[in-house]
Short mmCIF file of C-alpha atoms and ligand atoms in Angstrom, two decimals:
data_model
loop_
_atom_site.label_atom_id
_atom_site.label_comp_id
_atom_site.label_asym_id
_atom_site.label_seq_id
_atom_site.Cartn_x
_atom_site.Cartn_y
_atom_site.Cartn_z
CA UNK A 1 -202.87 33.86 -188.99
CA UNK A 2 -205.60 31.27 -188.73
CA UNK A 3 -205.37 30.83 -184.97
CA UNK A 4 -206.18 27.15 -184.95
CA UNK A 5 -203.73 26.33 -187.71
CA UNK A 6 -201.14 28.30 -185.79
CA UNK A 7 -201.79 26.32 -182.64
CA UNK A 8 -201.07 23.15 -184.61
CA UNK A 9 -197.51 24.36 -185.26
CA UNK A 10 -194.93 22.11 -183.74
CA UNK A 11 -197.45 19.49 -182.67
CA UNK A 12 -196.16 15.95 -182.99
CA UNK A 13 -197.41 14.13 -186.09
CA UNK A 14 -199.58 11.69 -184.10
CA UNK A 15 -201.31 14.62 -182.45
CA UNK A 16 -201.79 16.49 -185.76
CA UNK A 17 -203.33 13.27 -187.14
CA UNK A 18 -205.74 12.84 -184.25
CA UNK A 19 -208.73 11.74 -186.30
CA UNK A 20 -211.25 12.75 -183.67
CA UNK A 21 -210.10 16.39 -183.98
CA UNK A 22 -210.15 16.67 -187.77
CA UNK A 23 -213.80 16.60 -188.81
CA UNK A 24 -216.54 16.76 -189.65
CA UNK A 25 -216.09 19.08 -192.62
CA UNK A 26 -218.45 21.17 -194.67
CA UNK A 27 -217.87 21.57 -198.41
CA UNK A 28 -219.69 24.11 -200.62
CA UNK A 29 -219.38 23.77 -204.39
CA UNK A 30 -219.50 26.80 -206.70
CA UNK A 31 -219.61 25.47 -210.29
CA UNK A 32 -218.83 28.65 -212.26
CA UNK A 33 -215.67 29.58 -214.15
CA UNK A 34 -214.63 32.54 -216.31
CA UNK A 35 -213.53 30.05 -218.97
CA UNK A 36 -212.95 26.33 -219.14
CA UNK A 37 -209.29 25.35 -218.70
CA UNK A 38 -208.17 22.89 -221.33
CA UNK A 39 -207.17 20.12 -218.92
CA UNK A 40 -210.20 20.33 -216.61
CA UNK A 41 -213.00 17.74 -216.61
CA UNK A 42 -215.11 19.26 -213.82
CA UNK A 43 -218.65 20.35 -214.63
CA UNK A 44 -218.23 24.12 -214.82
CA UNK A 45 -220.65 26.73 -216.10
CA UNK A 46 -219.77 29.98 -217.74
CA UNK A 47 -220.02 32.62 -215.03
CA UNK A 48 -222.76 35.25 -215.22
CA UNK A 49 -223.56 37.25 -212.04
CA UNK A 50 -227.37 36.76 -212.27
CA UNK A 51 -227.02 33.03 -212.71
CA UNK A 52 -224.60 32.82 -209.78
CA UNK A 53 -227.03 34.79 -207.55
CA UNK A 54 -229.86 32.37 -208.36
CA UNK A 55 -227.51 29.48 -207.58
CA UNK A 56 -226.74 31.02 -204.17
CA UNK A 57 -230.52 31.13 -203.52
CA UNK A 58 -230.66 27.40 -204.32
CA UNK A 59 -227.66 26.66 -202.12
CA UNK A 60 -229.34 28.47 -199.23
CA UNK A 61 -232.45 26.33 -199.74
CA UNK A 62 -230.27 23.20 -199.59
CA UNK A 63 -228.49 24.45 -196.46
CA UNK A 64 -231.85 24.97 -194.71
CA UNK A 65 -233.03 21.48 -195.66
CA UNK A 66 -229.98 19.89 -194.01
CA UNK A 67 -230.12 22.28 -191.05
CA UNK A 68 -233.65 21.01 -190.33
CA UNK A 69 -232.15 17.54 -189.76
CA UNK A 70 -230.75 17.05 -186.26
CA UNK A 71 -228.04 14.70 -187.58
CA UNK A 72 -226.38 17.74 -189.20
CA UNK A 73 -227.67 20.60 -187.04
CA UNK A 74 -226.34 19.09 -183.81
CA UNK A 75 -222.71 18.56 -184.89
CA UNK A 76 -219.91 21.11 -184.84
CA UNK A 77 -218.15 21.45 -188.18
CA UNK A 78 -214.44 22.02 -187.83
CA UNK A 79 -213.67 23.05 -191.40
CA UNK A 80 -215.50 24.82 -194.21
CA UNK A 81 -214.22 24.73 -197.76
CA UNK A 82 -215.56 26.68 -200.76
CA UNK A 83 -214.41 24.81 -203.86
CA UNK A 84 -215.28 24.71 -207.50
CA UNK A 85 -215.31 25.83 -210.15
CA UNK A 86 -214.18 29.24 -209.06
CA UNK A 87 -215.79 30.39 -205.78
CA UNK A 88 -213.84 33.67 -205.93
CA UNK A 89 -216.08 34.71 -208.85
CA UNK A 90 -219.08 35.17 -206.55
CA UNK A 91 -220.03 38.79 -206.03
CA UNK A 92 -219.14 39.86 -202.46
CA UNK A 93 -222.84 40.39 -201.62
CA UNK A 94 -223.73 36.85 -202.73
CA UNK A 95 -220.78 35.38 -200.86
CA UNK A 96 -221.64 37.21 -197.64
CA UNK A 97 -225.31 36.16 -197.63
CA UNK A 98 -224.24 32.56 -198.32
CA UNK A 99 -221.80 32.69 -195.42
CA UNK A 100 -224.40 34.24 -193.12
CA UNK A 101 -226.84 31.46 -194.01
CA UNK A 102 -224.22 28.78 -193.27
CA UNK A 103 -223.37 30.35 -189.92
CA UNK A 104 -226.99 30.71 -188.84
CA UNK A 105 -227.88 27.16 -189.97
CA UNK A 106 -224.92 25.07 -188.78
CA UNK A 107 -222.60 25.08 -185.81
CA UNK A 108 -219.16 26.14 -186.99
CA UNK A 109 -216.26 25.72 -184.59
CA UNK A 110 -214.98 29.20 -183.53
CA UNK A 111 -211.48 28.11 -184.63
CA UNK A 112 -212.67 26.51 -187.86
CA UNK A 113 -210.40 26.52 -190.90
CA UNK A 114 -212.39 28.35 -193.60
CA UNK A 115 -210.87 28.02 -197.07
CA UNK A 116 -211.82 29.68 -200.33
CA UNK A 117 -210.44 28.59 -203.70
CA UNK A 118 -209.54 31.67 -205.72
CA UNK A 119 -208.18 32.44 -209.14
CA UNK A 120 -205.51 35.16 -209.24
CA UNK A 121 -207.55 37.60 -211.32
CA UNK A 122 -210.27 37.73 -208.63
CA UNK A 123 -207.92 38.83 -205.84
CA UNK A 124 -209.25 42.40 -205.74
CA UNK A 125 -209.41 44.62 -202.70
CA UNK A 126 -213.21 44.61 -202.32
CA UNK A 127 -213.41 40.83 -202.54
CA UNK A 128 -210.48 40.18 -200.25
CA UNK A 129 -211.98 42.45 -197.60
CA UNK A 130 -215.42 40.85 -197.93
CA UNK A 131 -213.95 37.35 -197.57
CA UNK A 132 -211.97 38.30 -194.46
CA UNK A 133 -214.98 40.04 -192.97
CA UNK A 134 -217.09 36.92 -193.60
CA UNK A 135 -214.55 34.75 -191.77
CA UNK A 136 -212.45 33.21 -194.55
CA UNK A 137 -209.00 32.57 -193.04
CA UNK A 138 -207.31 30.53 -195.77
CA UNK A 139 -206.96 31.09 -199.51
CA UNK A 140 -206.11 28.41 -202.06
CA UNK A 141 -204.93 30.15 -205.23
CA UNK A 142 -204.83 28.41 -208.62
CA UNK A 143 -201.46 29.59 -209.94
CA UNK A 144 -200.43 26.43 -211.90
CA UNK A 145 -197.20 27.67 -213.59
CA UNK A 146 -194.92 30.71 -213.72
CA UNK A 147 -194.51 30.82 -217.52
CA UNK A 148 -197.11 32.76 -219.47
CA UNK A 149 -196.72 30.50 -222.52
CA UNK A 150 -197.63 27.45 -220.39
CA UNK A 151 -200.58 29.24 -218.75
CA UNK A 152 -201.88 30.29 -222.17
CA UNK A 153 -201.41 26.75 -223.51
CA UNK A 154 -203.49 25.40 -220.60
CA UNK A 155 -206.38 27.79 -221.30
CA UNK A 156 -205.84 29.75 -218.08
CA UNK A 157 -207.23 33.29 -218.11
CA UNK A 158 -204.41 34.86 -216.07
CA UNK A 159 -200.68 35.35 -216.45
CA UNK A 160 -197.92 35.02 -213.83
CA UNK A 161 -197.98 38.77 -213.12
CA UNK A 162 -201.60 38.40 -211.96
CA UNK A 163 -200.44 35.74 -209.47
CA UNK A 164 -197.75 38.07 -208.07
CA UNK A 165 -200.08 41.05 -207.85
CA UNK A 166 -203.03 39.10 -206.42
CA UNK A 167 -200.84 37.29 -203.89
CA UNK A 168 -199.33 40.55 -202.62
CA UNK A 169 -202.80 42.10 -202.31
CA UNK A 170 -204.05 39.10 -200.35
CA UNK A 171 -201.13 39.41 -197.93
CA UNK A 172 -201.64 43.15 -197.56
CA UNK A 173 -205.34 42.61 -196.89
CA UNK A 174 -204.39 40.34 -193.98
CA UNK A 175 -204.44 36.73 -195.22
CA UNK A 176 -201.78 34.83 -193.29
CA UNK A 177 -202.58 31.33 -194.55
CA UNK A 178 -202.27 31.04 -198.33
CA UNK A 179 -201.80 27.97 -200.50
CA UNK A 180 -200.91 27.80 -204.19
CA UNK A 181 -201.83 25.05 -206.63
CA UNK A 182 -199.21 24.13 -209.24
CA UNK A 183 -199.18 21.61 -212.07
CA UNK A 184 -196.21 19.69 -213.45
CA UNK A 185 -196.21 17.62 -216.65
CA UNK A 186 -197.95 20.33 -218.72
CA UNK A 187 -197.56 20.19 -222.52
CA UNK A 188 -194.31 21.90 -223.48
CA UNK A 189 -193.11 22.17 -219.86
CA UNK A 190 -189.40 21.45 -219.31
CA UNK A 191 -187.56 20.54 -216.11
CA UNK A 192 -186.12 24.08 -216.17
CA UNK A 193 -189.63 25.58 -216.39
CA UNK A 194 -190.66 23.60 -213.34
CA UNK A 195 -187.53 24.61 -211.40
CA UNK A 196 -188.19 28.24 -212.31
CA UNK A 197 -191.84 27.93 -211.22
CA UNK A 198 -190.83 26.72 -207.77
CA UNK A 199 -188.16 29.42 -207.43
CA UNK A 200 -190.62 32.16 -208.37
CA UNK A 201 -193.20 30.80 -205.95
CA UNK A 202 -190.64 30.69 -203.13
CA UNK A 203 -189.61 34.28 -203.99
CA UNK A 204 -193.15 35.68 -203.89
CA UNK A 205 -193.35 38.94 -201.97
CA UNK A 206 -193.76 39.62 -199.12
CA UNK A 207 -192.90 35.98 -198.28
CA UNK A 208 -193.58 32.49 -199.58
CA UNK A 209 -196.95 30.70 -199.26
CA UNK A 210 -197.78 28.50 -196.26
CA UNK A 211 -198.97 25.63 -198.46
CA UNK A 212 -198.23 24.22 -201.91
CA UNK A 213 -200.06 21.57 -203.90
CA UNK A 214 -198.05 20.11 -206.78
CA UNK A 215 -200.23 17.98 -209.01
CA UNK A 216 -199.03 15.85 -211.91
CA UNK A 217 -201.18 16.59 -214.97
CA UNK A 218 -203.87 13.98 -215.60
CA UNK A 219 -205.19 14.00 -219.15
CA UNK A 220 -208.89 13.17 -218.97
CA UNK A 221 -211.30 12.16 -221.70
CA UNK A 222 -213.86 14.87 -222.40
CA UNK A 223 -211.28 17.70 -222.17
CA UNK A 224 -209.56 19.53 -225.00
CA UNK A 225 -206.29 17.88 -223.95
CA UNK A 226 -208.03 14.49 -224.14
CA UNK A 227 -209.09 15.23 -227.73
CA UNK A 228 -205.60 16.40 -228.68
CA UNK A 229 -204.10 13.24 -227.19
CA UNK A 230 -206.46 11.08 -229.31
CA UNK A 231 -205.45 13.08 -232.36
CA UNK A 232 -201.73 12.74 -231.49
CA UNK A 233 -201.34 16.53 -231.06
CA UNK A 234 -200.54 16.67 -227.34
CA UNK A 235 -196.80 16.98 -226.65
CA UNK A 236 -196.35 15.97 -223.01
CA UNK A 237 -193.01 15.78 -221.17
CA UNK A 238 -191.45 12.29 -221.12
CA UNK A 239 -192.34 10.11 -218.12
CA UNK A 240 -188.80 10.38 -216.71
CA UNK A 241 -188.97 14.18 -216.97
CA UNK A 242 -192.27 14.22 -215.08
CA UNK A 243 -190.82 11.94 -212.38
CA UNK A 244 -187.77 14.23 -212.14
CA UNK A 245 -190.04 17.25 -211.68
CA UNK A 246 -191.81 15.51 -208.81
CA UNK A 247 -188.51 14.51 -207.17
CA UNK A 248 -187.23 18.06 -207.56
CA UNK A 249 -190.34 19.44 -205.83
CA UNK A 250 -189.88 17.01 -202.92
CA UNK A 251 -186.21 17.97 -202.48
CA UNK A 252 -186.46 21.70 -203.13
CA UNK A 253 -189.49 22.27 -200.93
CA UNK A 254 -187.97 20.25 -198.08
CA UNK A 255 -184.88 22.47 -198.32
CA UNK A 256 -187.17 25.52 -198.17
CA UNK A 257 -188.75 24.29 -194.90
CA UNK A 258 -191.94 22.66 -196.16
CA UNK A 259 -193.21 19.35 -194.81
CA UNK A 260 -194.15 16.90 -197.53
CA UNK A 261 -197.22 15.51 -195.79
CA UNK A 262 -199.33 14.07 -198.62
CA UNK A 263 -198.36 12.74 -202.04
CA UNK A 264 -199.05 16.10 -203.72
CA UNK A 265 -199.09 18.47 -200.76
CA UNK A 266 -196.46 20.45 -198.88
CA UNK A 267 -196.94 22.77 -195.91
CA UNK A 268 -194.98 24.91 -193.53
CA UNK A 269 -195.20 23.46 -189.99
CA UNK A 270 -198.70 24.02 -188.61
CA UNK A 271 -200.28 24.79 -191.99
CA UNK A 272 -201.44 21.42 -193.30
CA UNK A 273 -204.90 21.60 -194.82
CA UNK A 274 -207.16 20.35 -192.04
CA UNK A 275 -210.12 20.05 -194.39
CA UNK A 276 -208.21 17.72 -196.69
CA UNK A 277 -206.65 15.80 -193.77
CA UNK A 278 -210.21 14.91 -192.80
CA UNK A 279 -210.78 13.51 -196.32
CA UNK A 280 -207.60 11.45 -196.13
CA UNK A 281 -208.64 10.22 -192.68
CA UNK A 282 -211.85 8.97 -194.34
CA UNK A 283 -213.76 11.33 -192.06
CA UNK A 284 -217.32 12.61 -192.31
CA UNK A 285 -218.16 15.62 -194.45
CA UNK A 286 -221.30 17.19 -195.82
CA UNK A 287 -221.11 18.46 -199.41
CA UNK A 288 -223.52 21.13 -200.61
CA UNK A 289 -224.11 22.39 -204.15
CA UNK A 290 -224.45 20.93 -207.63
CA UNK A 291 -222.27 17.85 -208.05
CA UNK A 292 -221.04 17.86 -204.43
CA UNK A 293 -220.42 14.52 -202.69
CA UNK A 294 -221.00 13.77 -199.02
CA UNK A 295 -219.64 11.05 -196.75
CA UNK A 296 -221.43 10.49 -193.48
CA UNK A 297 -221.12 7.44 -191.21
CA UNK A 298 -220.05 5.12 -194.05
CA UNK A 299 -222.72 6.29 -196.48
CA UNK A 300 -221.91 8.41 -199.53
CA UNK A 301 -224.17 10.41 -201.77
CA UNK A 302 -223.72 12.73 -204.71
CA UNK A 303 -225.84 15.68 -205.74
CA UNK A 304 -227.30 16.40 -209.17
CA UNK A 305 -224.41 17.68 -211.31
CA UNK A 306 -226.45 19.93 -213.57
CA UNK A 307 -227.98 23.19 -212.44
CA UNK A 308 -231.49 22.48 -213.80
CA UNK A 309 -232.20 19.23 -211.91
CA UNK A 310 -230.39 20.60 -208.84
CA UNK A 311 -232.65 23.70 -208.72
CA UNK A 312 -235.81 21.68 -209.52
CA UNK A 313 -235.30 19.28 -206.59
CA UNK A 314 -234.89 22.21 -204.20
CA UNK A 315 -237.92 24.03 -205.60
CA UNK A 316 -239.89 20.87 -204.76
CA UNK A 317 -238.46 20.87 -201.23
CA UNK A 318 -236.31 17.75 -201.80
CA UNK A 319 -232.62 17.17 -201.20
CA UNK A 320 -230.99 17.28 -204.65
CA UNK A 321 -229.39 13.84 -204.31
CA UNK A 322 -228.73 12.00 -207.59
CA UNK A 323 -226.95 8.86 -206.37
CA UNK A 324 -226.39 7.03 -203.12
CA UNK A 325 -223.48 4.71 -202.62
CA UNK A 326 -223.39 2.22 -199.74
CA UNK A 327 -220.30 0.19 -200.58
CA UNK A 328 -219.65 -3.21 -199.02
CA UNK A 329 -217.31 -3.38 -196.02
CA UNK A 330 -214.32 -4.62 -198.02
CA UNK A 331 -214.57 -1.65 -200.42
CA UNK A 332 -214.87 0.80 -197.55
CA UNK A 333 -211.79 -0.71 -195.92
CA UNK A 334 -209.80 -0.53 -199.19
CA UNK A 335 -210.89 3.08 -199.69
CA UNK A 336 -209.82 4.03 -196.16
CA UNK A 337 -206.41 2.42 -196.72
CA UNK A 338 -205.97 4.13 -200.09
CA UNK A 339 -206.84 7.52 -198.62
CA UNK A 340 -204.74 7.07 -195.48
CA UNK A 341 -201.62 5.95 -197.34
CA UNK A 342 -201.69 9.19 -199.34
CA UNK A 343 -200.19 10.67 -196.16
CA UNK A 344 -196.42 10.58 -196.39
CA UNK A 345 -195.98 9.74 -192.69
CA UNK A 346 -198.47 6.95 -193.23
CA UNK A 347 -201.90 6.05 -191.94
CA UNK A 348 -202.05 5.27 -188.22
CA UNK A 349 -203.22 1.64 -188.04
CA UNK A 350 -205.36 2.78 -185.08
CA UNK A 351 -207.60 4.73 -187.49
CA UNK A 352 -208.41 1.53 -189.27
CA UNK A 353 -209.06 -0.46 -186.10
CA UNK A 354 -211.24 2.33 -184.72
CA UNK A 355 -213.35 2.36 -187.91
CA UNK A 356 -213.55 -1.32 -188.76
CA UNK A 357 -212.76 -3.28 -185.59
CA UNK A 358 -209.87 -5.14 -187.22
CA UNK A 359 -206.28 -4.40 -188.16
CA UNK A 360 -205.22 -3.64 -191.75
CA UNK A 361 -203.27 -6.92 -191.69
CA UNK A 362 -206.39 -8.89 -190.72
CA UNK A 363 -208.28 -7.30 -193.62
CA UNK A 364 -205.56 -7.26 -196.32
CA UNK A 365 -202.79 -9.55 -195.01
CA UNK A 366 -201.63 -11.19 -198.28
CA UNK A 367 -201.81 -7.97 -200.33
CA UNK A 368 -199.89 -5.95 -197.71
CA UNK A 369 -197.23 -8.66 -197.42
CA UNK A 370 -196.83 -8.75 -201.20
CA UNK A 371 -196.54 -4.95 -201.46
CA UNK A 372 -194.03 -4.87 -198.58
CA UNK A 373 -192.02 -7.62 -200.32
CA UNK A 374 -191.87 -5.47 -203.46
CA UNK A 375 -190.56 -2.52 -201.47
CA UNK A 376 -193.65 -0.35 -202.07
CA UNK A 377 -195.24 -0.28 -198.63
CA UNK A 378 -193.92 -0.50 -195.08
CA UNK A 379 -195.10 -0.57 -191.50
CA UNK A 380 -193.34 1.94 -189.25
CA UNK A 381 -194.18 3.29 -185.81
CA UNK A 382 -197.76 2.01 -185.79
CA UNK A 383 -198.43 3.37 -189.28
CA UNK A 384 -198.68 1.94 -192.77
CA UNK A 385 -196.99 4.06 -195.37
CA UNK A 386 -195.76 4.10 -198.93
CA UNK A 387 -192.00 3.86 -199.38
CA UNK A 388 -190.21 6.48 -201.51
CA UNK A 389 -190.63 4.15 -204.49
CA UNK A 390 -194.24 3.51 -203.51
CA UNK A 391 -194.96 7.26 -203.60
CA UNK A 392 -194.00 7.28 -207.27
CA UNK A 393 -196.05 4.14 -207.98
CA UNK A 394 -199.02 4.86 -205.72
CA UNK A 395 -201.64 3.85 -208.28
CA UNK A 396 -200.02 0.43 -208.62
CA UNK A 397 -200.12 -0.02 -204.82
CA UNK A 398 -203.77 0.91 -204.53
CA UNK A 399 -204.78 -1.28 -207.50
CA UNK A 400 -203.44 -4.25 -205.52
CA UNK A 401 -205.97 -3.57 -202.74
CA UNK A 402 -209.03 -3.65 -204.99
S1 SF4 B 1 -210.73 27.40 -213.10
FE1 SF4 B 1 -210.48 25.39 -212.07
S2 SF4 B 1 -212.51 24.42 -212.10
FE2 SF4 B 1 -212.55 26.14 -213.57
S3 SF4 B 1 -212.10 25.19 -215.55
FE3 SF4 B 1 -210.14 25.94 -214.70
S4 SF4 B 1 -209.29 24.18 -213.52
FE4 SF4 B 1 -211.47 23.74 -213.96
#
């Protein structure tokens, strides 16, 4: 078990949401995939080992640039997250030298949560052992659905059997903190499919995952699904079916002992994602890699998304930053409130006061009163939170703050 996550078990919510203990976080982006999924709008490159090795060289150059800056070298990072893309595609040798570079360049808390996003087909013995050896203590597996026809219709490269086999191997290798990502609202998905997906996930051997993310499908322009929607060829479940799937997840997972702690996220006690909690707490994080975003002391910046400009900047000894965003105070306050109210228990109002020197009511009094009057938002126990209805209409709530 990830020792630190384990120590969080049974802690009262206020303690688990102690903002000063969440961050800062370190995010490393690996933009390669075996194949593009049909719903995905991330910038992802077709994976080739040589190309990925050169990218790791570039990442290490970026790491050293930031490590030469005392603002980053002097802090202790509490979480490290390898996201993508598909980080599990990296060859073990490339992953280990990347990890060694991170460890020798930055201070990583000895109890840090270290997460790797993995696709089921990459959960092979050699890789699992290399990840554990390098210090990864949490896996986030993209499972998505338990029906092979739905996986195939989403452009996924694996079937459900690969999820079962890979998951069992990960457990046997020694991973004691595993999360699965699932999607509801897929084309052709029925309420029964979704129920069956949850049942199969809960029945995974040798025991169910510690964490589940259940995302409603978003159809984005620029994806194959987006094109099919324009052409009238995308057959999505009805809105009421999608809402029923979400409600079923909330009820079924609560009955199975999971805490519903964020709109889309469920965890066994003590296994909330600390890296993501820091995002929702509007905390500081440093993002490395092509297309990665950073947030540090109210300033945000995004890296070059494409590999060419990213590598060129580093070859010239420059940080590969493409855009800097220094939003006005009101926008930063609205963003903090939107992020914090993603938490089902609500955002401690103290977070807001600590950050901005005023209460949420002083900043957004009329909007909060209106939303409370409509039964979408409430104040309870020093926190501001979405009501059950507000959870289903979260986008409407947040639009009112902008
Ligand atoms: S594996 Fe993940 S990042 Fe890659 S295309 Fe599929 S959904 Fe997108």
